[in-house]
mmCIF file of C-alpha atoms in Angstrom:
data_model
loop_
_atom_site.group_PDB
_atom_site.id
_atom_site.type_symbol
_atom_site.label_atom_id
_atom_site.label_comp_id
_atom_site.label_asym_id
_atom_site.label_seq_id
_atom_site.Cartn_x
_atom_site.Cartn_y
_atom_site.Cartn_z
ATOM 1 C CA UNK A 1 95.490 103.275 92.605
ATOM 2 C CA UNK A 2 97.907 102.401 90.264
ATOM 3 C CA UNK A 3 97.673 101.476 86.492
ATOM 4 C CA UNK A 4 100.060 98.830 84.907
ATOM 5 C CA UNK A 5 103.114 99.619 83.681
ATOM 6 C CA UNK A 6 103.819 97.952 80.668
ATOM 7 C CA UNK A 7 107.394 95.459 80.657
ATOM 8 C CA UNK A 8 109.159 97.845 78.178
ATOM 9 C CA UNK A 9 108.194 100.933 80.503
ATOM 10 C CA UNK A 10 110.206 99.016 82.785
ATOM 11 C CA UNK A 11 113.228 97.979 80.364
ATOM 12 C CA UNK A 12 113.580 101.681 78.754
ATOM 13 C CA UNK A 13 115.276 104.093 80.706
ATOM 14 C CA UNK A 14 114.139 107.037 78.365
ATOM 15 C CA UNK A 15 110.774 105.600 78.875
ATOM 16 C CA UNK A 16 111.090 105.676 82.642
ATOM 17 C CA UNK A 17 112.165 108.942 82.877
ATOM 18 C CA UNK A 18 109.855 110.358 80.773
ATOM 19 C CA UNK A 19 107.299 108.515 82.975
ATOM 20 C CA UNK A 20 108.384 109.776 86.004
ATOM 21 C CA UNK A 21 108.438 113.465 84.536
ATOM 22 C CA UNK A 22 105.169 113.316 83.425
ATOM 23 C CA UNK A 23 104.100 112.128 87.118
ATOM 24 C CA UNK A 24 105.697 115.141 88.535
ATOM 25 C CA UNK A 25 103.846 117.424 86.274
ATOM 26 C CA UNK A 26 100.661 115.352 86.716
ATOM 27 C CA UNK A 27 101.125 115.792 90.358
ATOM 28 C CA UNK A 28 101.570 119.399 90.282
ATOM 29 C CA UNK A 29 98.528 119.763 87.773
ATOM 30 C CA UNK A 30 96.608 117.865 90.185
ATOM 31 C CA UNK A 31 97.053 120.099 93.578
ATOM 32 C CA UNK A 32 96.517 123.237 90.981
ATOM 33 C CA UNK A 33 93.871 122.617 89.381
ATOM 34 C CA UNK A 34 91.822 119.415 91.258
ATOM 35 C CA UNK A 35 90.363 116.676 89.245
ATOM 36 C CA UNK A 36 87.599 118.582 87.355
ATOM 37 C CA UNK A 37 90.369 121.249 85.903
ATOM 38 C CA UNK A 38 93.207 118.431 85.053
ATOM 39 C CA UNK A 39 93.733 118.315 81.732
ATOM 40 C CA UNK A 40 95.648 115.645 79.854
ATOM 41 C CA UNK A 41 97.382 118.659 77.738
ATOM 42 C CA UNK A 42 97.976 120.601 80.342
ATOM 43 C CA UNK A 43 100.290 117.851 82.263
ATOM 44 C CA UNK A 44 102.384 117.382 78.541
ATOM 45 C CA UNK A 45 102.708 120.983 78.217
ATOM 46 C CA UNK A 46 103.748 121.055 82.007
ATOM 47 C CA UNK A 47 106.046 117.722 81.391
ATOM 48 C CA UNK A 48 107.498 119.174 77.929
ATOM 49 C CA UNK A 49 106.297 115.729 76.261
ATOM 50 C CA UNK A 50 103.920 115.580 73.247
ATOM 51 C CA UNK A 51 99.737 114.581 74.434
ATOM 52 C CA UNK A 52 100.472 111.436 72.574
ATOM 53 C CA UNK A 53 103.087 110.611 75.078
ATOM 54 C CA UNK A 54 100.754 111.158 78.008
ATOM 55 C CA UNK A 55 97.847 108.850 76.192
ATOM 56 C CA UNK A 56 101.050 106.367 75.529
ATOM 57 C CA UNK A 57 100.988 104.871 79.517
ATOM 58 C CA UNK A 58 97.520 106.159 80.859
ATOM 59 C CA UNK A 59 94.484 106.292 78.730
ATOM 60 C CA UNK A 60 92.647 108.720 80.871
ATOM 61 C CA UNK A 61 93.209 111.297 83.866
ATOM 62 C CA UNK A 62 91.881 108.472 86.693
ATOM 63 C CA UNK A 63 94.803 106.177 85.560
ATOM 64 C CA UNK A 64 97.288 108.987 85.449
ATOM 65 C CA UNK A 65 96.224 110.395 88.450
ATOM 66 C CA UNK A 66 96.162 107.635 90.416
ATOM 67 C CA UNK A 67 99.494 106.299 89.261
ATOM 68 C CA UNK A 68 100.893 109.490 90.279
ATOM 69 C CA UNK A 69 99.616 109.373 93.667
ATOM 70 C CA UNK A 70 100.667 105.911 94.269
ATOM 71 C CA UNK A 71 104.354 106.614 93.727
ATOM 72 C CA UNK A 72 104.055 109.648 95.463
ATOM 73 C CA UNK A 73 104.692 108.364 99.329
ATOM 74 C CA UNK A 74 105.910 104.609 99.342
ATOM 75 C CA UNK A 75 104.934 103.117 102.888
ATOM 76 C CA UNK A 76 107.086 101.753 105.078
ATOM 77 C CA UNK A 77 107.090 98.101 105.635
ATOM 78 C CA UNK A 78 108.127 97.486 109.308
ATOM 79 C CA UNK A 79 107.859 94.302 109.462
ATOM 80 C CA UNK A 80 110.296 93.475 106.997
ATOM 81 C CA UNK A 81 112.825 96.451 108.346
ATOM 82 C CA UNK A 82 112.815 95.483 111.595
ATOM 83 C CA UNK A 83 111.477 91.748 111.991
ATOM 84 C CA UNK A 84 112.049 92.692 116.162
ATOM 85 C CA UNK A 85 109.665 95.323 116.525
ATOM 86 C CA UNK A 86 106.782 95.443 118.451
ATOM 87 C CA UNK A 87 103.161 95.630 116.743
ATOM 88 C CA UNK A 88 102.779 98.690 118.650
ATOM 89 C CA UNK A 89 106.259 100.085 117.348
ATOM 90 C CA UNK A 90 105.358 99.032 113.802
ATOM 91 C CA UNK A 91 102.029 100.547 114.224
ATOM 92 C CA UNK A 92 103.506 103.838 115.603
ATOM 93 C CA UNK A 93 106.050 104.011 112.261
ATOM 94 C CA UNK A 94 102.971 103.135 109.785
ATOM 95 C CA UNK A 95 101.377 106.286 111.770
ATOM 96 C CA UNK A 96 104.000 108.951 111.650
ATOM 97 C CA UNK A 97 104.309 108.353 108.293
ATOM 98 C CA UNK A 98 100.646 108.796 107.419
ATOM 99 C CA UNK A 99 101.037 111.899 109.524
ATOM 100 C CA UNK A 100 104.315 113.020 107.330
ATOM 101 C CA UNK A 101 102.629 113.060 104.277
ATOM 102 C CA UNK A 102 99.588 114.931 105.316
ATOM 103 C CA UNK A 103 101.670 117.470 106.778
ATOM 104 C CA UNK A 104 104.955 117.850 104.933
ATOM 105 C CA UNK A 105 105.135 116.223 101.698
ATOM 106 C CA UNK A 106 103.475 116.727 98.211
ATOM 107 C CA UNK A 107 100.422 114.546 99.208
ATOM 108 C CA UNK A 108 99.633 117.677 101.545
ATOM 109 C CA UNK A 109 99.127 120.177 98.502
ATOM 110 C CA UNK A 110 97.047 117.103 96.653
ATOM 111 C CA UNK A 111 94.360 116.151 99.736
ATOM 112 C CA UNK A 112 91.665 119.080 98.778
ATOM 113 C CA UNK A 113 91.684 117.638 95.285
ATOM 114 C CA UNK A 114 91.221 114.423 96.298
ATOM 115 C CA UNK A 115 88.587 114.753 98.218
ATOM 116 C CA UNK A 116 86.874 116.940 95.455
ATOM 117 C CA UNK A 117 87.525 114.793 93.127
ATOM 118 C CA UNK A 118 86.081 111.489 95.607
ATOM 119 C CA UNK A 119 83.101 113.686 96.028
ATOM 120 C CA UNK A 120 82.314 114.567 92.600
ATOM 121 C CA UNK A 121 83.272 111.456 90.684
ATOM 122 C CA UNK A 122 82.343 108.004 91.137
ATOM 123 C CA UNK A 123 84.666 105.923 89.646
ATOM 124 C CA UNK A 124 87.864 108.359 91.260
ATOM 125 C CA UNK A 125 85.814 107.675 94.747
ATOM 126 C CA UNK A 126 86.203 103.651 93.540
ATOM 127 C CA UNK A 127 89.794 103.743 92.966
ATOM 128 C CA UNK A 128 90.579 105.818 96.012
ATOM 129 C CA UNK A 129 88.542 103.451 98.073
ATOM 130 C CA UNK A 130 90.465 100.407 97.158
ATOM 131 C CA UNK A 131 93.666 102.688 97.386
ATOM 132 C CA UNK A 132 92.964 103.834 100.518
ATOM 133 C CA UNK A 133 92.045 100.113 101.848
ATOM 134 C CA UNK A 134 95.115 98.644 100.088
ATOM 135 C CA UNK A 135 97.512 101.168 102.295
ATOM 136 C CA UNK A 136 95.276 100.952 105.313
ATOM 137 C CA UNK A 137 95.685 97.163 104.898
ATOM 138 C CA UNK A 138 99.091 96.697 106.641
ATOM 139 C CA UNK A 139 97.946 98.497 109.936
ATOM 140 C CA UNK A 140 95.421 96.658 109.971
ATOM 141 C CA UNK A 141 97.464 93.365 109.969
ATOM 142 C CA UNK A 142 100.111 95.066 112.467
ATOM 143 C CA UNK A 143 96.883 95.517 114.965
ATOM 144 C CA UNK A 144 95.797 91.848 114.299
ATOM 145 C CA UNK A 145 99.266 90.478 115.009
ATOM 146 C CA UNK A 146 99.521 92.666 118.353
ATOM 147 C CA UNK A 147 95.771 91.068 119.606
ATOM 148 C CA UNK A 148 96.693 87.841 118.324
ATOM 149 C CA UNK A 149 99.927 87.967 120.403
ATOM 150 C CA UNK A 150 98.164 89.608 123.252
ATOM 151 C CA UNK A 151 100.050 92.971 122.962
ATOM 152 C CA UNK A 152 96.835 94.434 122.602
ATOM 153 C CA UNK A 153 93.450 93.575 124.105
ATOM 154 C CA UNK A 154 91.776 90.903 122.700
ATOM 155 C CA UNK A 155 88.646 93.173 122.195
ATOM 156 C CA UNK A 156 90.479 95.015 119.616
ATOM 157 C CA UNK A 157 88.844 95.016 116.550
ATOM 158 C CA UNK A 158 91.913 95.180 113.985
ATOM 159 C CA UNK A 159 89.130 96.849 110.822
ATOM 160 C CA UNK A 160 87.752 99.145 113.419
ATOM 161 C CA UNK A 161 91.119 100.602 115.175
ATOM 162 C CA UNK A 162 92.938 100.792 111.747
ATOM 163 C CA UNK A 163 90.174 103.087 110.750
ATOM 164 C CA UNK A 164 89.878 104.787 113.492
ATOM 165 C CA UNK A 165 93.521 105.709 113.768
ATOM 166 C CA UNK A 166 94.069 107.243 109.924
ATOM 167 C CA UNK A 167 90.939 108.522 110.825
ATOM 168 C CA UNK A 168 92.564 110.523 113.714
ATOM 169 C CA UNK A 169 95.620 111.595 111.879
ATOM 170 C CA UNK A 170 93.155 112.613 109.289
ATOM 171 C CA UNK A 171 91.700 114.438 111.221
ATOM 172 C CA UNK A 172 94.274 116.231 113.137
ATOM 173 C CA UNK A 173 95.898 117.084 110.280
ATOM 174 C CA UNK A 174 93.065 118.685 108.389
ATOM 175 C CA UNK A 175 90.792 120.177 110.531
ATOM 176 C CA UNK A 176 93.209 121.404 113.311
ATOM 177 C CA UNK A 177 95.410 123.913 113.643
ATOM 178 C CA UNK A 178 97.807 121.061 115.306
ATOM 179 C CA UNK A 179 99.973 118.437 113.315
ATOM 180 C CA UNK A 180 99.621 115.014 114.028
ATOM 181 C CA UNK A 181 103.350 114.875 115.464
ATOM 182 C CA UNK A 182 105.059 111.698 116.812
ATOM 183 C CA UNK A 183 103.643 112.482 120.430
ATOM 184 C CA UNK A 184 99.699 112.942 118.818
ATOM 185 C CA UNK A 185 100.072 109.387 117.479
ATOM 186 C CA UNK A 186 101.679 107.643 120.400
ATOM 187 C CA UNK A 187 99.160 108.740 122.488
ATOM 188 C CA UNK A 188 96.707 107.908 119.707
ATOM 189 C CA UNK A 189 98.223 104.678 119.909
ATOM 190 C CA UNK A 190 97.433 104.208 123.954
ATOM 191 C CA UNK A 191 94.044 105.146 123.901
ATOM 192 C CA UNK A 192 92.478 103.114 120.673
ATOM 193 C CA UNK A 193 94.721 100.407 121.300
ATOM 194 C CA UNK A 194 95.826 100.325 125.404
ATOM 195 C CA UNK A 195 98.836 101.073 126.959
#
């Protein structure tokens, strides 16, 4: 979801904080107001930056948005922090986290307005598709790896079982009074995948 950053964003410190103030305030604009109320102006006034500021690194609320979201909960990257773990162990850490930031993080506060916004605006339902593929995208390698190895069935279907996993924690996390806790997704874990 994430718009480019020009190389002198990068270069400029000033620049980068006044980026990453203006993502905070973008954020918090966001889970206040939802996509419909966010106003360009509003985030500047929140960010204590002039509006041509804001219109200097995003040209419209979708960009700014959506970079704001991306930096908001990096994903872990098992794989290349711990080259010995299982499939099913990098799995369960790609998990917990998903389940972290649903629960107890500033994605949390942000999920009604996203889905809102995904349900009321086609292009913002675009970019959180391919978003929402892009982070689902490493599960769904870990799972491939783990049938391909034969740590999980080879019936598996890596697409199907990465959905249906977020889809879980999701789930659990929005529509139940229960939090998708560590236990929730290793037992998640045994029966999509096999114990």
């Amino acid at each position: 979801m994430s718009h480019n950053v020009t190389s002198s964003a990068r270069e400029d410190p000033r620049i980068g904080h006044s980026r990453r103030v203006i993502l905070r305030a973008a954020l918090a604009e966001f889970a206040a107001h939802g996509y419909t109320g966010f106003r360009m102006e509003s985030v500047a006034a929140r960010a204590e930056v002039g509006r041509s500021t804001v219109y200097r690194h995003w040209p419209d609320k979708g960009a700014l948005i959506a970079d704001a979201l991306a930096g908001l909960s990096r994903q872990p990257d098992p794989a290349h922090e711990d080259s010995a773990a299982t499939a099913r162990r990098r799995a369960h850490i790609l998990l917990n986290h998903l389940a972290q930031a649903l629960t107890d993080s500033p994605v949390s506060a942000c999920v009604p307005a996203l889905i809102h916004a995904a349900a009321n605006d086609d292009a913002f339902r675009d970019r959180l598709h391919r978003f929402s593929a892009q982070r689902r995208q490493r599960l769904t390698a870990t799972i491939a790896e783990g049938v391909a190895s034969g740590e999980f069935p080879p019936t598996v279907d890596p697409e199907i079982a990465s959905a249906a996993l977020s889809g879980a924690v999701f789930y659990r996390a929005l529509m139940t009074a229960d939090a998708p806790d560590t236990d929730f997704v290793a037992d998640l874990l045994d029966e999509v995948l096999g114990r």
